[in-house]
C-alpha cells in the first residue's frame, strides 16, 4: 500500500502536469508517487481503473507508462485541486495505491 507519510519519507524530485512527483524515480521501472493532496503510488497502481470510473469530479486521467512492471498505464491525479475528499477512490482501489489527505 501507499505510504501515508510519503511527504516525510520521500523527496519531491519532479513535477508532472502541475503536480508533484515524489521519488525515487528510475524510469521506466520506478515511477514514484504522483500528487500530494491526491497521491497515487505509480509503482503500486496496476491500472484497475475504478478510481477513474468512480471519482465524482474526474480528478484522474490515464497516463501511459510503457515498460513499468505492474502496468503500462497509471491513474494520474491530473485535477487534484478539484478533489472534494469523498474518499471513494481510496476505498475502491484494490491495491491501496491512493492516499487522500483530507486533513
Ligand atoms: Fe475523487 Fe473523491 Fe478520490 Fe477526491 S477523494 S480524488 S473527489 S474519488
Ligand atoms: Fe490504479 Fe487503483 Fe486507480 S490500481 S487505476 S489507482 S483504482
Ligand atoms: Zn502525474
Coordinates of C-alpha atoms and ligand atoms in Angstrom, one line a residue:
X1 CA 0.0 0.0 0.0
X2 CA 1.0 3.6 -0.5
X3 CA 2.9 5.1 2.5
X4 CA 0.6 7.8 4.0
X5 CA 3.7 9.5 5.4
X6 CA 5.3 9.8 1.9
X7 CA 5.7 13.6 2.2
X8 CA 8.0 13.0 5.1
X9 CA 9.7 9.8 3.9
X10 CA 10.3 10.8 0.3
X11 CA 11.6 13.9 -1.5
X12 CA 9.9 15.8 -4.3
X13 CA 12.1 15.1 -7.3
X14 CA 10.0 16.4 -10.2
X15 CA 6.7 18.0 -11.3
X16 CA 4.2 16.5 -13.8
X17 CA 1.3 18.4 -15.3
X18 CA 1.3 20.8 -12.3
X19 CA 1.6 18.3 -9.5
X20 CA 4.5 16.9 -7.5
X21 CA 6.4 13.7 -8.2
X22 CA 7.9 12.1 -5.0
X23 CA 10.9 9.9 -5.6
X24 CA 12.7 7.8 -6.0
X25 CA 12.2 7.7 -9.8
X26 CA 14.2 5.5 -12.2
X27 CA 12.2 5.2 -15.4
X28 CA 10.7 3.1 -16.7
X29 CA 10.7 0.6 -13.8
X30 CA 10.4 3.0 -10.8
X31 CA 8.0 5.9 -11.1
X32 CA 7.4 7.2 -7.6
X33 CA 4.2 8.9 -6.3
X34 CA 2.3 11.5 -8.3
X35 CA 0.3 14.2 -6.5
X36 CA 0.2 15.5 -2.9
X37 CA -3.4 16.0 -1.8
X38 CA -4.5 13.2 -4.0
X39 CA -1.4 10.9 -4.2
X40 CA -1.1 7.8 -6.4
X41 CA 1.8 5.4 -6.0
X42 CA 2.6 4.6 -9.6
X43 CA 4.7 1.7 -8.5
X44 CA 1.7 0.0 -6.9
X45 CA -1.1 1.0 -9.4
X46 CA -2.0 -1.8 -11.7
X47 CA -4.4 0.1 -13.9
X48 CA -7.6 -1.3 -12.3
X49 CA -9.5 1.9 -13.3
X50 CA -12.0 2.0 -10.5
X51 CA -10.7 5.4 -9.4
X52 CA -11.3 6.9 -12.8
X53 CA -14.8 5.5 -13.0
X54 CA -15.9 6.4 -9.5
X55 CA -14.4 9.8 -8.8
X56 CA -17.4 12.3 -8.9
X57 CA -15.2 15.2 -10.1
X58 CA -12.9 13.5 -12.5
X59 CA -9.6 14.0 -10.7
X60 CA -7.9 11.2 -12.6
X61 CA -6.6 10.8 -16.1
X62 CA -4.8 7.9 -17.7
X63 CA -1.1 8.4 -18.4
X64 CA 0.9 5.9 -20.4
X65 CA 3.9 4.2 -18.6
X66 CA 5.4 1.8 -21.1
X67 CA 7.8 -0.7 -19.5
X68 CA 6.6 -0.4 -15.9
X69 CA 6.4 -3.9 -14.4
X70 CA 2.9 -3.5 -12.8
X71 CA 1.0 -1.9 -15.7
X72 CA 1.6 0.2 -18.8
X73 CA -0.8 3.0 -17.7
X74 CA -1.5 4.7 -14.4
X75 CA -4.2 6.9 -12.9
X76 CA -2.7 10.3 -12.8
X77 CA -4.2 12.8 -10.3
X78 CA -4.3 15.4 -13.0
X79 CA -7.0 17.5 -11.4
X80 CA -6.2 17.0 -7.7
X81 CA -7.2 20.6 -6.8
X82 CA -10.9 19.6 -7.6
X83 CA -10.9 16.8 -5.1
X84 CA -13.9 17.0 -2.6
X85 CA -12.4 14.5 -0.2
X86 CA -15.2 11.9 -0.7
X87 CA -12.6 9.1 -0.2
X88 CA -14.3 6.9 -2.9
X89 CA -11.1 6.3 -4.8
X90 CA -9.2 5.3 -1.6
X91 CA -12.0 2.7 -0.9
X92 CA -12.2 1.2 -4.4
X93 CA -8.6 0.8 -5.3
X94 CA -7.9 -2.9 -5.0
X95 CA -4.2 -2.4 -4.2
X96 CA -4.4 0.7 -1.9
X97 CA -2.3 2.8 -4.3
X98 CA -4.1 6.1 -3.4
X99 CA -3.8 8.4 -0.4
X100 CA -6.1 11.4 0.0
X101 CA -5.1 13.8 2.7
X102 CA -8.5 15.0 3.9
X103 CA -6.8 16.8 6.9
Ligands
LIG1 FE1 -12.1 11.9 -6.4 FE2 -13.2 11.5 -4.0 FE3 -10.8 10.5 -4.6 FE4 -11.1 13.1 -4.3 S1 -11.4 11.5 -2.7 S2 -10.0 12.1 -5.9 S3 -13.1 13.5 -5.1 S4 -12.8 10.0 -5.6
LIG2 FE1 -4.6 2.3 -10.2 FE2 -6.0 1.7 -8.1 FE3 -6.9 3.5 -9.8 S1 -4.9 0.3 -9.3 S2 -6.1 2.8 -11.7 S3 -5.0 3.7 -8.6 S4 -8.1 2.0 -8.7
LIG3 ZN1 1.4 12.8 -12.8

